mmCIF file of C-alpha atoms in Angstrom:
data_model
loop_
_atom_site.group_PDB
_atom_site.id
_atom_site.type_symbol
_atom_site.label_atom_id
_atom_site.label_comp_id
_atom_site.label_asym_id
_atom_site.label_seq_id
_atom_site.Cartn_x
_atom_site.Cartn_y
_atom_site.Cartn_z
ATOM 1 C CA UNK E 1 9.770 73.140 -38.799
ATOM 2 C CA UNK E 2 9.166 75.084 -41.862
ATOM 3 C CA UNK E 3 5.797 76.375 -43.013
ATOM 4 C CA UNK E 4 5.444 73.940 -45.970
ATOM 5 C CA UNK E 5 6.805 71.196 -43.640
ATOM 6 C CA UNK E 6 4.239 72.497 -41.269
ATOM 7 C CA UNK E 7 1.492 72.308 -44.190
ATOM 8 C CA UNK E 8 2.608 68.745 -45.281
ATOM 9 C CA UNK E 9 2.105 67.347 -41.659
ATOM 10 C CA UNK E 10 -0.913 68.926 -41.310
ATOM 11 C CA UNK E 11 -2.266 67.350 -44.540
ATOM 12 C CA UNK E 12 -0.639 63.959 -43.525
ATOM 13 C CA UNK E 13 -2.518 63.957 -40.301
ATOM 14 C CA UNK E 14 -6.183 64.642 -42.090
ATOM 15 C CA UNK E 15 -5.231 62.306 -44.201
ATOM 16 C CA UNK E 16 -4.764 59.608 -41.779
ATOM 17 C CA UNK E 17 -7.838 60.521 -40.126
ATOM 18 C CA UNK E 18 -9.852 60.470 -42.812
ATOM 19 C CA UNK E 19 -8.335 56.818 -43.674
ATOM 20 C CA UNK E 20 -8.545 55.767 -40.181
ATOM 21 C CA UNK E 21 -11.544 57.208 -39.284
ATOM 22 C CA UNK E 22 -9.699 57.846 -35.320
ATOM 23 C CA UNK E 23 -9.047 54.124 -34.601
ATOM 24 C CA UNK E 24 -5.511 55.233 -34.001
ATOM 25 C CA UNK E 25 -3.940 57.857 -32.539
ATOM 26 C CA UNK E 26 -1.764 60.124 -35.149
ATOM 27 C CA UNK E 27 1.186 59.946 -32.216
ATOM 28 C CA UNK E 28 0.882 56.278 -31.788
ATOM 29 C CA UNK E 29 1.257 55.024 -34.921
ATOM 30 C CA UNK E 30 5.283 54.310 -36.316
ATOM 31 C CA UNK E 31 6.646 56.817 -38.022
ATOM 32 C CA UNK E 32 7.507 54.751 -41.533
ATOM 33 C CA UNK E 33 3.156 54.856 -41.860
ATOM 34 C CA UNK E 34 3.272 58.629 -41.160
ATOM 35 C CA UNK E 35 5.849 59.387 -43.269
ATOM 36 C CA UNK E 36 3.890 57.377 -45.849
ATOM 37 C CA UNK E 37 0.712 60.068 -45.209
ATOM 38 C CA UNK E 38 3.713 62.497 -45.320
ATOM 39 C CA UNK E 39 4.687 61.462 -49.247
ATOM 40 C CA UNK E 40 0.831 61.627 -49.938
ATOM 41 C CA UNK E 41 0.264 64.980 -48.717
ATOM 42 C CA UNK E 42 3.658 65.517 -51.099
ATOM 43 C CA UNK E 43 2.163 64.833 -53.900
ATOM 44 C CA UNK E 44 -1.617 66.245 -53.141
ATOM 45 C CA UNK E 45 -0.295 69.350 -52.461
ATOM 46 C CA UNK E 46 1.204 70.848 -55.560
ATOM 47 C CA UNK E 47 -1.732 69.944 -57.411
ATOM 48 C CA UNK E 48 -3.484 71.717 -55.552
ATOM 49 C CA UNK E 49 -0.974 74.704 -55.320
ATOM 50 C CA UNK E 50 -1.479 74.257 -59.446
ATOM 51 C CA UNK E 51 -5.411 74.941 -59.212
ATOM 52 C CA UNK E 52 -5.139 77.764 -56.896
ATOM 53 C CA UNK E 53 -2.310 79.240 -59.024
ATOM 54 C CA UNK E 54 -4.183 79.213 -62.401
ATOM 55 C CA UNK E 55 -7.494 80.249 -61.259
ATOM 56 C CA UNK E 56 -10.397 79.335 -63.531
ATOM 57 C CA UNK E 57 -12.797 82.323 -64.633
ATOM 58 C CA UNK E 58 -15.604 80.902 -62.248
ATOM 59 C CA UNK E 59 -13.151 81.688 -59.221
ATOM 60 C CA UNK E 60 -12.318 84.898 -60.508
ATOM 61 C CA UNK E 61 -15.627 86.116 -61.128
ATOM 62 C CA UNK E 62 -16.700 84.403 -57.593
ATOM 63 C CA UNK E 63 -13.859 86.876 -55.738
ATOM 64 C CA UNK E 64 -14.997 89.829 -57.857
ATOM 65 C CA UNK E 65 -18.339 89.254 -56.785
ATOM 66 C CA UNK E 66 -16.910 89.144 -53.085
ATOM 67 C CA UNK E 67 -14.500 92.071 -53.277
ATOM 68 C CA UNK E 68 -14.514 94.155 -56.704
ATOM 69 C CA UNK E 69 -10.745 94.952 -56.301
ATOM 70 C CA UNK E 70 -9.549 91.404 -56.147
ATOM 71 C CA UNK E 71 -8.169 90.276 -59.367
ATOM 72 C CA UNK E 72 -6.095 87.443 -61.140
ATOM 73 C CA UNK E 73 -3.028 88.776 -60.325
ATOM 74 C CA UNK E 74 -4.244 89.548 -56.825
ATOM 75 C CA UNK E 75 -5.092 85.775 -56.135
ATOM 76 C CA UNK E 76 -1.699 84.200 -57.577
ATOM 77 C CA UNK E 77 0.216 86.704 -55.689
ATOM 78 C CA UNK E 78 -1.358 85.141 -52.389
ATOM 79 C CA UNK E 79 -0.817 81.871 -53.564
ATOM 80 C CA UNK E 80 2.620 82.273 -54.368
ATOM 81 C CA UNK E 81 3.370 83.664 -51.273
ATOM 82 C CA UNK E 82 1.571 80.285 -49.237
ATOM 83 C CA UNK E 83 3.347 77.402 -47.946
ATOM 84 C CA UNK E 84 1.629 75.655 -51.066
ATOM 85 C CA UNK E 85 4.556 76.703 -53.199
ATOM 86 C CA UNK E 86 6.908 74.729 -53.507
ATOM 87 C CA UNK E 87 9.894 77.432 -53.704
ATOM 88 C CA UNK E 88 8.733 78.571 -50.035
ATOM 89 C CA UNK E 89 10.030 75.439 -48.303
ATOM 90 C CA UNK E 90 12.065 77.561 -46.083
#
């Protein structure tokens, strides 16, 4: 399993807890409803990929305030290089 794959699932499974709040265990139910969470976490995730990619001038000045040397640059590099991008599905 890939990281992003890896990412997805993990989504898909705090998904479904949140939903289910633990009336059913993530193994036990069929895998057409997982994959379901799956496709969710699908489309959550790039959005959020989007937000950390672009970051706003409050999160910029929030990392400068926690390390000087961060920048921009410094935080889309990281981001690019998650399993939240889409081009790193391998």
């Amino acid at each position: 399993m890939t990281e992003h794959e890896k990412l997805i699932e993990a989504v898909a499974k705090a998904i479904h807890a949140y939903r289910s709040t633990g009336t059913q265990e993530w193994e036990k139910i069929p895998d057409f409803i997982r994959q379901t969470y799956r496709d969710y976490a699908n489309v959550a995730l790039p959005v959020v990929y989007d937000v950390l990619r672009d970051p706003t001038n409050e999160m910029i000045d929030a990392a400068n305030r926690a390390r000087p040397s961060v920048t921009s640059r410094t935080i889309q590099a990281a981001i690019e290089a998650s399993p939240l991008n889409p081009e790193n599905r391998d």
